[in-house]
Structure formats: C-alpha cells, structure tokens
Short mmCIF file of C-alpha atoms and ligand atoms in Angstrom, two decimals:
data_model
loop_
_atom_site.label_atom_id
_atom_site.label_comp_id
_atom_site.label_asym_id
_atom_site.label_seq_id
_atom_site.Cartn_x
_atom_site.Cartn_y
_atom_site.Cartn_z
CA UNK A 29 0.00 0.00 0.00
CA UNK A 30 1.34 3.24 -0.96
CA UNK A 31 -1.07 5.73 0.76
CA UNK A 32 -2.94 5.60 4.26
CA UNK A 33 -6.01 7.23 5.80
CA UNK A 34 -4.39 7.73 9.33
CA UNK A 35 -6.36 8.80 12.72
CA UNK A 36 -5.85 11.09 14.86
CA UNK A 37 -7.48 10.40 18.05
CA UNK A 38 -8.16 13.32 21.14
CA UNK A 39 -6.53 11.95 24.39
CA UNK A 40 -8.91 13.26 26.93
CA UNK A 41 -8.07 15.64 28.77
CA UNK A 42 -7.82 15.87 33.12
CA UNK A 43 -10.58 18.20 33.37
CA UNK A 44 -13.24 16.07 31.40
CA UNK A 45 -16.69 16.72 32.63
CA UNK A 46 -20.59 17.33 32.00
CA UNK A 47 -21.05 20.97 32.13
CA UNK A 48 -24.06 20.72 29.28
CA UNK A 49 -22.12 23.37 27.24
CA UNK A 50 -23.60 22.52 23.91
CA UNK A 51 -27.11 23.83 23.34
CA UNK A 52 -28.53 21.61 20.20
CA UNK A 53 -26.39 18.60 21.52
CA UNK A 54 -28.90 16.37 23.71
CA UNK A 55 -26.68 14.43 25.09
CA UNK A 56 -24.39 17.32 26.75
CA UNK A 57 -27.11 18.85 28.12
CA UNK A 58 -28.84 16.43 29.37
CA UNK A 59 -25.93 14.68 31.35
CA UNK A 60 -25.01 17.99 32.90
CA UNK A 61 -24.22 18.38 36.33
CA UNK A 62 -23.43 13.63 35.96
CA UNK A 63 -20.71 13.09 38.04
CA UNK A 64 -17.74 12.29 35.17
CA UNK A 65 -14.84 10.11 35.39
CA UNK A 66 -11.73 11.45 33.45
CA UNK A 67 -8.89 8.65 33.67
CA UNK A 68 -11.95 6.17 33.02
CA UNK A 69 -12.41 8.40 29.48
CA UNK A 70 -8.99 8.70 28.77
CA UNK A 71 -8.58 4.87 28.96
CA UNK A 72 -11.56 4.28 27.08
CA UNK A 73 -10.46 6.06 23.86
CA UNK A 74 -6.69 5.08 24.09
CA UNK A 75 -8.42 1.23 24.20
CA UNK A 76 -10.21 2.33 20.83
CA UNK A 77 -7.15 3.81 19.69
CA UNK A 78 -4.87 0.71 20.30
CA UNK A 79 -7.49 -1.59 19.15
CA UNK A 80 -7.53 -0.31 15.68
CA UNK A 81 -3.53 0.03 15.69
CA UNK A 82 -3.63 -3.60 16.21
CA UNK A 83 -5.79 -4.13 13.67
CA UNK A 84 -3.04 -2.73 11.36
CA UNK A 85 -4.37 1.04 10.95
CA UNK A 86 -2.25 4.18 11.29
CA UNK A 87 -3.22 5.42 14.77
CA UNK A 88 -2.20 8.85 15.98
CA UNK A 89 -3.24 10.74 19.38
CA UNK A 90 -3.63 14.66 19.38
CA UNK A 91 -2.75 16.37 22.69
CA UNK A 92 -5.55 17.66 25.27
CA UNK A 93 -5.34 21.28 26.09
CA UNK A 94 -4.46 23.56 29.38
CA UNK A 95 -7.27 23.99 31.12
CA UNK A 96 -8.89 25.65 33.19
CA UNK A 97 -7.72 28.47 30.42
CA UNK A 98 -6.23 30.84 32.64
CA UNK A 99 -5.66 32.96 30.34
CA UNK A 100 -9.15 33.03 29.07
CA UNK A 101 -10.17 33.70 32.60
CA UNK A 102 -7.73 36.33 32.71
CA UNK A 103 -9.34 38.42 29.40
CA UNK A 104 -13.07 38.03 31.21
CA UNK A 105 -11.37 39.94 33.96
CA UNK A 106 -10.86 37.09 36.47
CA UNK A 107 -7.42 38.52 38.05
CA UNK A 108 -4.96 38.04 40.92
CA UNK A 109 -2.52 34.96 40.92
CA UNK A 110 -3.78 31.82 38.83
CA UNK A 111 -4.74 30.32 41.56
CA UNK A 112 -7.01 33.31 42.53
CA UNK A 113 -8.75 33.50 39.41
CA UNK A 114 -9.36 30.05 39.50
CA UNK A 115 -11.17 30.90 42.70
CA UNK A 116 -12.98 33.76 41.71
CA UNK A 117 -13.94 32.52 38.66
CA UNK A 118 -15.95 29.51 40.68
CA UNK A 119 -17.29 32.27 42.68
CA UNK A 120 -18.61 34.78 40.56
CA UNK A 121 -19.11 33.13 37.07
CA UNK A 122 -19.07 28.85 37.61
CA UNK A 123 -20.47 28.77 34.38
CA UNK A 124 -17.62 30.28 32.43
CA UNK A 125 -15.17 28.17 34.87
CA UNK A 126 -16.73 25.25 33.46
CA UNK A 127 -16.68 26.78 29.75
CA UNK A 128 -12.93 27.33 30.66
CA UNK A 129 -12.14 24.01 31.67
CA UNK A 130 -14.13 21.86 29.31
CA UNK A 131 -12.05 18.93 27.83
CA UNK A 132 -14.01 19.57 24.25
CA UNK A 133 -10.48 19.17 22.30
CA UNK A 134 -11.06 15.65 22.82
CA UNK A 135 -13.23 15.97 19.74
CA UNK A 136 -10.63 16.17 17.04
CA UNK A 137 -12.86 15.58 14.32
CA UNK A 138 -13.89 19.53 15.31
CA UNK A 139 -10.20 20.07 15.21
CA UNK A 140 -9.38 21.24 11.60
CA UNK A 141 -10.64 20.36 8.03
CA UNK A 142 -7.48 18.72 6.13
CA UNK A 143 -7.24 18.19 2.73
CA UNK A 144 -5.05 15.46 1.30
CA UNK A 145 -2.58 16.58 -1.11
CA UNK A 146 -4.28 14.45 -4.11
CA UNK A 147 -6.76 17.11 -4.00
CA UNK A 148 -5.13 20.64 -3.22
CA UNK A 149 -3.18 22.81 -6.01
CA UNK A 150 -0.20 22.65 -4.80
CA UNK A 151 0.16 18.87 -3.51
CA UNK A 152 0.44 19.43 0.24
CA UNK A 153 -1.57 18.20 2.79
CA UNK A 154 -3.93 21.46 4.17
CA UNK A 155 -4.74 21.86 7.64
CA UNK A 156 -7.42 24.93 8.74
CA UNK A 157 -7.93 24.53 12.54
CA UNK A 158 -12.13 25.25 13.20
CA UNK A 159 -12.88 28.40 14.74
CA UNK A 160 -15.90 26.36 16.93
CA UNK A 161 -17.43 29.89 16.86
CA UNK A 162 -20.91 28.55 18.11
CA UNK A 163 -19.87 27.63 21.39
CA UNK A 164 -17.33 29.78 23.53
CA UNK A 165 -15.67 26.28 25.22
CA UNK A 166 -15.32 25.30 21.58
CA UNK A 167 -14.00 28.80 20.39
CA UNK A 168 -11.16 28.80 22.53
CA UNK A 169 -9.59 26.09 21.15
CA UNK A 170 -8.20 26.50 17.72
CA UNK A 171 -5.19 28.68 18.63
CA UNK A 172 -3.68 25.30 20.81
CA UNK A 173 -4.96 23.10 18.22
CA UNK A 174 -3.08 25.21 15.34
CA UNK A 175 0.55 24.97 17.67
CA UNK A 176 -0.18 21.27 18.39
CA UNK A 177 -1.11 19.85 14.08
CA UNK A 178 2.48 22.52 13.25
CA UNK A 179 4.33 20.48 15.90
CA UNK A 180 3.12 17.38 14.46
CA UNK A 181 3.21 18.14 10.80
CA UNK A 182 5.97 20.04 10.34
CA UNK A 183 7.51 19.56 7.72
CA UNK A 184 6.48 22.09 5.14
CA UNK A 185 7.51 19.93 2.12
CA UNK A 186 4.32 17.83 2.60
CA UNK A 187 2.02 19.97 5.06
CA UNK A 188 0.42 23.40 5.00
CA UNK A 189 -1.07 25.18 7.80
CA UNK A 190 -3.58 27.70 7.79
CA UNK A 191 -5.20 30.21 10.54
CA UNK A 192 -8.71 29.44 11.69
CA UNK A 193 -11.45 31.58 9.57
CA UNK A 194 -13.03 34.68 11.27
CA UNK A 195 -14.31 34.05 14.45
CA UNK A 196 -17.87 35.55 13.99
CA UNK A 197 -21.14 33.53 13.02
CA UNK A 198 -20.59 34.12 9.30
CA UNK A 199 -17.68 31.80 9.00
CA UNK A 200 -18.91 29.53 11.82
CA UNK A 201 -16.48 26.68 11.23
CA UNK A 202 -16.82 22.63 13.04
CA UNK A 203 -14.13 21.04 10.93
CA UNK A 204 -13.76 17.85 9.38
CA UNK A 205 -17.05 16.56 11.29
CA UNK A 206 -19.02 18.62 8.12
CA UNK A 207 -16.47 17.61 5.57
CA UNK A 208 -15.62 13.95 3.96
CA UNK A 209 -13.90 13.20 1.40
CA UNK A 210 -14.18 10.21 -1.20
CA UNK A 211 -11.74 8.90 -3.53
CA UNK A 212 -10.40 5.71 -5.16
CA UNK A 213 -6.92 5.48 -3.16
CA UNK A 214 -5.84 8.00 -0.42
CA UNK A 215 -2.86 9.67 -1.97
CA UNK A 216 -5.09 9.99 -5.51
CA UNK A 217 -7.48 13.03 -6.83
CA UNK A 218 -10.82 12.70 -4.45
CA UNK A 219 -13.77 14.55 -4.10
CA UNK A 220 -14.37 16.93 -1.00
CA UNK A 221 -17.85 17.03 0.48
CA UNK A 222 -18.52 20.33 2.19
CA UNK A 223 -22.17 19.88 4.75
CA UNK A 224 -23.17 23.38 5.93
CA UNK A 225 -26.44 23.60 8.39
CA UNK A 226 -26.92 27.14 7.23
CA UNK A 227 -25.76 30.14 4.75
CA UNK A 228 -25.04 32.90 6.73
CA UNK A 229 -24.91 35.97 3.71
CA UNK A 230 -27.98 34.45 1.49
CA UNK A 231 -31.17 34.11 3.36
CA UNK A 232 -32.57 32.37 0.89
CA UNK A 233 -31.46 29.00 2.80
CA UNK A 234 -33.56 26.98 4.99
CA UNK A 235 -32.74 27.54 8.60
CA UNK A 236 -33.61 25.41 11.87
CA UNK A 237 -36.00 26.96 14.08
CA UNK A 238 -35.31 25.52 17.50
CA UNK A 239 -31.02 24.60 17.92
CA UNK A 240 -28.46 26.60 15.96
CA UNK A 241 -26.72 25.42 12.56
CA UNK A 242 -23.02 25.41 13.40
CA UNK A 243 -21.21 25.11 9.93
CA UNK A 244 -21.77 27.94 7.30
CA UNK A 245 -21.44 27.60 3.71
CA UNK A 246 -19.44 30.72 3.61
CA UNK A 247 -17.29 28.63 5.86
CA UNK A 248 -16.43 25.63 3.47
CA UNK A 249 -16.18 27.53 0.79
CA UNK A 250 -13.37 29.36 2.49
CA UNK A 251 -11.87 26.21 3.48
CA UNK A 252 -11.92 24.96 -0.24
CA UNK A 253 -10.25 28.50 -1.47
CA UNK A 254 -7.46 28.36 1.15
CA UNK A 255 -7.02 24.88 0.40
CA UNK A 256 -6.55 25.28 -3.24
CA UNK A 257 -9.30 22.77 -4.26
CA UNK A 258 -10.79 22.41 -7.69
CA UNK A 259 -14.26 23.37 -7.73
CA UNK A 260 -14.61 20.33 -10.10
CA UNK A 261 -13.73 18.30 -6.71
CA UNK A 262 -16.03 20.29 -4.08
CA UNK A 263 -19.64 19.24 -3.56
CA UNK A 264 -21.66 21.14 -0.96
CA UNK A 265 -24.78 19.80 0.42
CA UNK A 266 -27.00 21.50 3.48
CA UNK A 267 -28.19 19.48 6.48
CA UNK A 268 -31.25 18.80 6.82
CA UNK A 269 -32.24 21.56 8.93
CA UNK A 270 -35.42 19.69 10.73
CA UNK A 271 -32.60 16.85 11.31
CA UNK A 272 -30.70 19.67 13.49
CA UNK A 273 -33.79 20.57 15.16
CA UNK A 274 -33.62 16.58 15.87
CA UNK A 275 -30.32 16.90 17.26
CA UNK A 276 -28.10 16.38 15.00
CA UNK A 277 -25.89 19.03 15.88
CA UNK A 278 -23.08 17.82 13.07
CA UNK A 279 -23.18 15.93 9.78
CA UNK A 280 -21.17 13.55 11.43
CA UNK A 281 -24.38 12.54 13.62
CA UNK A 282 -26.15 11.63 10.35
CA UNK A 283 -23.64 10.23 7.69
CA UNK A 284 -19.57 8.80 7.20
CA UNK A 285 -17.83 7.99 4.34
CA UNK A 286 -14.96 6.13 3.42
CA UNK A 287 -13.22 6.18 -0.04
CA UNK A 288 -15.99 5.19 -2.35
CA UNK A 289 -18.66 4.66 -0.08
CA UNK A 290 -21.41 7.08 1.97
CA UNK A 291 -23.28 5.63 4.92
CA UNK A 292 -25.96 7.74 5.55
CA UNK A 293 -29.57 8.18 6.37
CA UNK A 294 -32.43 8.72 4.09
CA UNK A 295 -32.76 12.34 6.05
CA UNK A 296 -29.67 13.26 5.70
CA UNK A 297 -29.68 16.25 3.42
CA UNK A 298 -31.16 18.56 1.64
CA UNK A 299 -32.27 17.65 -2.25
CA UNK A 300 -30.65 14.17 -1.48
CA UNK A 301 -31.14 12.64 -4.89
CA UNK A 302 -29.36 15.19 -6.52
CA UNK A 303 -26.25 15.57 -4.06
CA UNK A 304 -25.90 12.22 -4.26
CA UNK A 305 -25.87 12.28 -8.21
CA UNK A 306 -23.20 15.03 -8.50
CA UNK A 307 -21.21 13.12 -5.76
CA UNK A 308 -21.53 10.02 -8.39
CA UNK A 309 -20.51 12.35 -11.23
CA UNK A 310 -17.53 13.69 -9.96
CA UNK A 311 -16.33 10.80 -8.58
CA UNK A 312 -15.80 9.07 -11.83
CA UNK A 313 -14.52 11.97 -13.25
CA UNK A 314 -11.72 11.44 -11.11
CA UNK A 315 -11.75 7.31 -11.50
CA UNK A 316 -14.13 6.17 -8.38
CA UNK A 317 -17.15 4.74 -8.21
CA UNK A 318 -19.12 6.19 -5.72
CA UNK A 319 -21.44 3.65 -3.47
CA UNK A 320 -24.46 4.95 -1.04
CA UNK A 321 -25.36 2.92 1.23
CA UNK A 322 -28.88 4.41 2.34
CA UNK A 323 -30.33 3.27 5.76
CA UNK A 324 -34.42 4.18 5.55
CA UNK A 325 -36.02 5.91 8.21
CA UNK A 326 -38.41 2.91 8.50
CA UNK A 327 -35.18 0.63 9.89
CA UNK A 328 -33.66 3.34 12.03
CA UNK A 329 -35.28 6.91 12.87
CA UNK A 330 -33.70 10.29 13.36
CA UNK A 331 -34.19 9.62 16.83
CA UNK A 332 -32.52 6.44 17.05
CA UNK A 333 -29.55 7.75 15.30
CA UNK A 334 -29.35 10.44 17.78
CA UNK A 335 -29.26 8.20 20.44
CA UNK A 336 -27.74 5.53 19.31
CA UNK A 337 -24.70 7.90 17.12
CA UNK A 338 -24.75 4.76 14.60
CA UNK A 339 -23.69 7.37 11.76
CA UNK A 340 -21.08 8.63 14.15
CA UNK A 341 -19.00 5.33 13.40
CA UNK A 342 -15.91 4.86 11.72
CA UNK A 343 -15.54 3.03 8.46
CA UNK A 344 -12.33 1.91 8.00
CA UNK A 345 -10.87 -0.25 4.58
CA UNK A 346 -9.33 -3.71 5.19
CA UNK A 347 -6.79 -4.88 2.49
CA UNK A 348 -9.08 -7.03 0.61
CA UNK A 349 -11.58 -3.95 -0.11
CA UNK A 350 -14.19 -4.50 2.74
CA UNK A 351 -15.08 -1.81 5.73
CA UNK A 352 -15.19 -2.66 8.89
CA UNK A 353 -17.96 -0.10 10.60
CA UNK A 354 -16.69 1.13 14.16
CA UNK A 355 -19.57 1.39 16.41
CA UNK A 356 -20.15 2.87 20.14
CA UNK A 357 -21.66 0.38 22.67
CA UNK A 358 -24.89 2.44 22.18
CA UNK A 359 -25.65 0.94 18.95
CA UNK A 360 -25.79 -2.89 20.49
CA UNK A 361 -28.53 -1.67 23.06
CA UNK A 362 -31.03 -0.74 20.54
CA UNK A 363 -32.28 -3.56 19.41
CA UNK A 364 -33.43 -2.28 16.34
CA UNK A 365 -30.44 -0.12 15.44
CA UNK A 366 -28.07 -3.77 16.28
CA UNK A 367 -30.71 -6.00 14.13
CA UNK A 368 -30.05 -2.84 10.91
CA UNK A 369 -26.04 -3.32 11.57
CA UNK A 370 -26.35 -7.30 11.54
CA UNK A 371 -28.43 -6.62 7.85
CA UNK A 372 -26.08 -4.49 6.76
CA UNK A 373 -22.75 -6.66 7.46
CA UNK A 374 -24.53 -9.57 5.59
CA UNK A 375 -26.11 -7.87 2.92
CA UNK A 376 -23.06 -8.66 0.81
CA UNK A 377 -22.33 -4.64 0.11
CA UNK A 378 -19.11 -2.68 1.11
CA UNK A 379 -18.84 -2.63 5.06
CA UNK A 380 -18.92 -6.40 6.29
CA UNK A 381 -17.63 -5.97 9.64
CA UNK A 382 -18.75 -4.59 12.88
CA UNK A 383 -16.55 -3.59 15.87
CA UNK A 384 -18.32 -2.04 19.03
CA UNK A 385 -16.32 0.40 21.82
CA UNK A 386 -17.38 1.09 25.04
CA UNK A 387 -17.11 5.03 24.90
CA UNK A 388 -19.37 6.12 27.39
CA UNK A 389 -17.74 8.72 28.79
CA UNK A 390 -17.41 10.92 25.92
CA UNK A 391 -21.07 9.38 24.69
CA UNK A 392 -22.31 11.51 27.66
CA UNK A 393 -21.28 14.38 25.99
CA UNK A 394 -22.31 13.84 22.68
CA UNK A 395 -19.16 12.09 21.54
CA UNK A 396 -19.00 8.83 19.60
CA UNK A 397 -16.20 7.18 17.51
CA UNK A 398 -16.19 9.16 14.95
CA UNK A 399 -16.32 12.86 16.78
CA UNK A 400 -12.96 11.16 19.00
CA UNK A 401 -11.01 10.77 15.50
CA UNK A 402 -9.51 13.61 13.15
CA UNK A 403 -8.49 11.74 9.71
CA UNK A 404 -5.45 12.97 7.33
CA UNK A 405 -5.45 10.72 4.06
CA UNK A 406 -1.53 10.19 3.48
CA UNK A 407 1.14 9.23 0.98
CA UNK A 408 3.74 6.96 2.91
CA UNK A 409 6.56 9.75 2.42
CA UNK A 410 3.97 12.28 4.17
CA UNK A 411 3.38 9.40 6.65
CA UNK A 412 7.44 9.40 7.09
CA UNK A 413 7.06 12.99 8.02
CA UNK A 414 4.76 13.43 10.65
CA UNK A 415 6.35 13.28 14.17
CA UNK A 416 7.04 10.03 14.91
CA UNK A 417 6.20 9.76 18.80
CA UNK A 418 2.41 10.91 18.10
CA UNK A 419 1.74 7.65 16.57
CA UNK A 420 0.39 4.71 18.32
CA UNK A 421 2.95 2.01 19.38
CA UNK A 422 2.59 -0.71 21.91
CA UNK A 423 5.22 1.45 24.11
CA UNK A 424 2.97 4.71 23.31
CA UNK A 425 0.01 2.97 24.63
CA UNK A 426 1.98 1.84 27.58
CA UNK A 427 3.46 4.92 28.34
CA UNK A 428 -0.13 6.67 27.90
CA UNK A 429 -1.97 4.72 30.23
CA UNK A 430 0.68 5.25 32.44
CA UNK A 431 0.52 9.08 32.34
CA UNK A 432 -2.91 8.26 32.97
CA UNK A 433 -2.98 6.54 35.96
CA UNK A 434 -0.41 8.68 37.41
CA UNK A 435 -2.08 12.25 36.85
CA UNK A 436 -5.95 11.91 36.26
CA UNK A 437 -8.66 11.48 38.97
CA UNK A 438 -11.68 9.35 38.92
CA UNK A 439 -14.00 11.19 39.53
CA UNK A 440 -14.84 14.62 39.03
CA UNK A 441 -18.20 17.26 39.54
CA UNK A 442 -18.81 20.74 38.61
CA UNK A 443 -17.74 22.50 42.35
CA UNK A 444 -14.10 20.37 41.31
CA UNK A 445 -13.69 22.83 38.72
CA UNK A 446 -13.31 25.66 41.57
CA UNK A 447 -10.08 23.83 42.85
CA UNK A 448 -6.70 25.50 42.43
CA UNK A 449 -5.21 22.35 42.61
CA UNK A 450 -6.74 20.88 39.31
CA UNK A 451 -5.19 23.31 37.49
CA UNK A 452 -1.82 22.43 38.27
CA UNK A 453 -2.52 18.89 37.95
CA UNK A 454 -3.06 19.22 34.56
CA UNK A 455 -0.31 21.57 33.71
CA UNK A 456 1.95 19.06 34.98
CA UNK A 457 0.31 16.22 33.21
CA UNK A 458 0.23 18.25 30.03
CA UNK A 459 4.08 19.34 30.89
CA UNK A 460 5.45 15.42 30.84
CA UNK A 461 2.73 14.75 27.56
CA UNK A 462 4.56 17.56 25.41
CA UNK A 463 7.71 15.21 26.19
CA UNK A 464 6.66 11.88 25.79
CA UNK A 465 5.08 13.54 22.74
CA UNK A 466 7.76 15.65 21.28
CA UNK A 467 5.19 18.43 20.77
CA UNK A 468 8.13 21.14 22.31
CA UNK A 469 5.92 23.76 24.16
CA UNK A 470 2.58 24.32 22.63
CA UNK A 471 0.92 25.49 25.88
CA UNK A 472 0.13 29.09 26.70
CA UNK A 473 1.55 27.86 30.04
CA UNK A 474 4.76 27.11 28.80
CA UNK A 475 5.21 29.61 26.09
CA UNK A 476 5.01 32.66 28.76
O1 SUG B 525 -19.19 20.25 20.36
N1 SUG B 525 -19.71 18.30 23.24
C1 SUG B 525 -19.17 18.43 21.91
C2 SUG B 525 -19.32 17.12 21.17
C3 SUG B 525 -18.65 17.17 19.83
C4 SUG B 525 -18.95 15.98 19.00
N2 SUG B 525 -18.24 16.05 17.79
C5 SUG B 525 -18.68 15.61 16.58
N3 SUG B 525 -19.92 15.33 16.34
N4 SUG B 525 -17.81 15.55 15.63
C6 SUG B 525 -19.86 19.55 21.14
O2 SUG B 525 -21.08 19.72 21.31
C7 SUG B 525 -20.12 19.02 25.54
C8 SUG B 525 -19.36 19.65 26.68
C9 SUG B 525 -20.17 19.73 27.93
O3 SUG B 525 -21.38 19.92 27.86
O4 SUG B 525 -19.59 19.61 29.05
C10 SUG B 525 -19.45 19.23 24.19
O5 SUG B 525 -18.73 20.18 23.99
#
C-alpha cells in the first residue's frame, strides 16, 4: 500500500466533565451536572485507539489542552494569581469556569478540516484549525490546536497550515465533522464534500427553528479557497435543517464515508437525490465509483440515530476492499439499530464488519467514535514525516496509560472545577505529555 487514511485520536483531557455546554447537543445537556470520570475516558479512547492500531491502521493521538484556560479567565477579567482566578472565577461566574475548563479538544474531528494533497493545487496536505465559533468552550480552542497539528506536521515539504477563519457567526467553522472526502486510493485526486447547516450571507437557505446550525457555507467555501481545491472536486450539500432541530448538531451525527462509499440516512440532506448524483458524477470523473449505502427511516429513525450515534462510526478499509464499521456500545442496546447493523454486514455490500467500543464517557457528551477521530489521508513519504512519537505504538500505549494513571482522577463534579489544585494537575500532566510527545511547548503555560 502506498497511501494511508491515518487517525488522529483526542486523548482526553484531566478536566473532562458534563457541564451541558452545547445547546442543540442532547446528550451534553442532558448529562449535565453527571458526576464524570476522566482517567476512566482517557482509557476508554486510548483502548479504541490501540485496538484499531492492532488491527493494522495508522493510529495517531492529538494532545488535550491547558485547562482551566487561565488565560481566558484572565481576558473576562478574572485577576490576581492563577490560583485566585481560578477561585474567583468559581465564585462569581461557575459557568464560564466550566466553559474554561471543558475537555471539548477531545473531539478532534472539530479540530481542523485537512485536505489530502491528491486534492489541493499545490500537492500538500492542508490543515485549517475550526474556529468552533458557536460555542465559547469550543472557540477557545483553535489557537492550541493550530501549535499542536504545526508540531506534528511540520515539515512544510508535505504539510500546510492555515489560521482558523473569522471568528464571527458568518464563518462559523466545526471542521472535518461537516467535511468527507471520497476517492479511489488515499494519496489519488478525491472529491471533498462540504455539509453546511446554514448560509449565513444568502437568506434564501432553509434555517432550523429551534437549535443553531453550526457550519456555514461561507465557511467551506473558504476552506476549499485556502485549500486550493478544484471546484470540479467540491460538492456542498446543506443538512437537513429539521434533522438539526432533531439533534443532530453535526453531519457527522447523520452520515460517514470512506473512499468510495457514503453511509448515511435517508434524512440526511437537503435535495438528497441530486447531491448524491453530483457526488456520483464527480467521482468518476476522477476514476471512483461512488457507493451509497442508504439506511431508511423505516429501519432506524432520526431519533434512534441520535441516540444511538450509529452514523457517528468509523468506516475503516481492510486490504481485501471490505469496511469494517466502528460502532459505540450504544448501537448494540437498541435492538433495532443492532438488528439494521447485523443486515447491513450480511447484505453482501461494502462494510462487512462490525466492531463495538465502550465510549461512554465521551457518549455523555455527545461524543461517539467518529467525533474522537480527526483523519489525514496520506502518501507513505507524508506518513514518514509526521512526528514520529504521536503515533500509536505498543510502548505509546503503555506509556499513555501510564501518564494516565499517574495524573488523572476518577472522579470529578462541577464545584471540582473551583479547585486550584486541578489546574496544576493538569499543567503538569500536560508538561510530561509535550515530552513523551515531542510536541516542544505548545501550551500558553509554557510559552510565557
Ligand atoms: O461540540 N460536546 C461536543 C461534542 C462534539 C462531538 N463532535 C462531533 N460530532 N464531531 C460539542 O457539542 C459538551 C461539553 C459539555 O457539555 O460539558 C461538548 O462540547
């Protein structure tokens, strides 16, 4: 094999917790105030993580941030020593402690959009980081997230980076959970599929009435222009918007693709037929033959996909062609959305293999396998230059769960949040990650 779809996997971070930050996201906010349990999370996903590395996939991990964001904290006017504002914060304003200390960059398919370099003009792999303007714990994370994808793609040969788009509701940006991209192999010409929930300039657009639309078109098609794509090789396609008044906050909760294929619902977008066509159309224009794989609302409902995030799976190619669908636990408790995945791995099509991961944690929060996983398509000498000690290893995983045990707690509630001492737990945790890593200092903590 000459070219790779890797993953990039969020370790999650000390401070993980149910705050019910995400308006439009049922699960967050109706787990807030749960009691959470952050090495328990950060085990779970390196298990999913080393799982699929063992399978023989190229596994990555992307860093956690600092938080409480003191500096954050700081600019809302929190001041005194960092453990003061840590204090006042709790105080005066717990909910913007809590927005401040949310372990959200666990969610690396939010992270950036990334276009391969079979698809950009000048054949480097393109990295935006998402401005997450919809949500404040969100928005505070692409300026981390840039440092950490430069420290582990930095070779400028084979990656480009690019600043987050404006951070105002016109360019609201959710990354690579709105964006797929199909092709025949990784490292060839693909098409890039662009899902906005609303257009911010032209009102012409639908719009959901009751929970915002995070991604704007304006947004992707920035993301296309900075990336150098060829318009021949960009399809855009709205959300449903009475699917995000459903809850399905990002595409991601509604349909994944994989090379050729797109597993989706019958809801999933706007003028489906037709998207679907010009997806088929350019695809062969560029040699691939796209596949949908349609599940009908009659075998699984909008609801059921909300709860049980069976779109939110990973689809991942095996050498002899087939998919293997990566499903959360969730999926095996609904009896109706377990009896669909059994049809579907026997119906003789594409994806003939189910795994299931116990994800809970993150679940709670609106996370599944898919939302845990940021994926950069790869040529191996672009796989030769990203940093080597981000990439999953037995002695990675080892020395990861290891971290874990030594720095995380077990258990963790909202009045934890208030506690000075948190704080410098997870600057020291983050402090020996940046080494085992290699990341150099990427932390406002240790840049100052
Ligand atoms: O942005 N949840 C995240 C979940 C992101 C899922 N990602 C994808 N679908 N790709 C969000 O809504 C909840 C935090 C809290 O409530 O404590 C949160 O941020």
């Amino acid at each position: 094999m000459t070219a790779f779809e890797a993953n990039f996997d969020g370790l999650v971070g000390p401070t993980h917790n149910y705050a019910g930050l995400s308006f439009g996201n049922v699960a967050s906010t109706s787990n807030e105030k749960s009691t959470s349990n952050p090495k328990l999370a950060a085990k779970q996903g390196l298990m999913k993580m080393k799982a699929l590395h063992d399978l023989g996939f190229k596994q990555g991990v992307l860093a956690p941030h600092e938080r409480p964001s003191v500096a954050h904290l700081r600019g809302l006017g929190f001041g005194g020593t960092d453990a003061e504002v840590v204090r006042k914060a709790a105080k005066e304003a717990p909910t913007i402690l809590a927005a401040c200390s949310s372990a959200s960059t666990m969610w690396t398919a939010n992270a950036a959009t990334v276009s391969p370099s079979g698809d950009t003009a000048d054949r480097r792999v393109h990295f935006t980081p998402a401005n997450l303007n919809n949500k404040f714990h969100r928005s505070i994370e692409h300026p981390t997230t840039g440092r950490i994808l430069k420290a582990m793609f930095a070779d400028e040969r084979h990656f480009a980076h690019h600043q987050a788009l404006p951070a105002q509701m016109h360019f609201g940006d959710e990354g690579a959970a709105n964006h797929t991209r199909f092709c025949a192999e990784y490292d060839a010409a693909g098409i890039e599929f662009f899902v906005f929930g609303q257009a911010a300039f032209d009102t012409r657009y639908p719009r959901p009435i009751k929970f915002p639309a995070r991604q704007t078109l304006e947004a992707s098609q920035a993301i296309a222009r900075l990336h150098g794509l060829s318009l021949e090789q960009v399809v855009y396609a709205q959300q449903d918007p009475n699917t995000i008044d459903a809850g399905v906050f990002h595409n991601d909760v509604i349909s994944v693709g994989n090379r050729n294929v797109l597993f989706h619902h019958q809801r999933s977008f706007l003028d489906q037929a037709a998207v679907l066509a010009e997806l088929d159309r350019k695809l062969a224009a560029v040699g691939g033959q796209f596949v949908a794989v349609e599940v009908p609302e009659a075998a699984v409902s909008i609801d059921e996909a909300v709860k049980s995030y069976l779109f939110n799976s990973q689809l991942l190619s095996k050498p002899n062609g087939k998919m293997i669908i990566v499903v959360p636990e969730e999926c095996r408790s609904m009896p109706r959305v377990w009896a669909y995945l059994e049809s579907l791995v026997n119906s003789g099509g594409p994806i003939d293999e189910v795994k299931v991961f116990d994800l809970k944690q993150s679940m709670q929060n609106g996370g599944g396998p898919a939302c845990l996983r940021l994926r950069v398509a790869l040529s191996a000498a672009e796989l030769a230059a990203v940093n080597p000690d981000v990439l999953m290893s037995d002695a990675l995983f080892g020395s990861l769960n290891a971290w874990v045990d030594k720095h995380y707690r077990d258990r963790l509630m909202g009045e934890d949040l208030g506690d000075p001492q948190l704080l410098i737990e997870c600057r020291t945790a983050l402090d020996e990650l940046t080494q085992i890593l290699q990341l150099g200092s990427v932390y406002p903590f240790q840049l100052i």
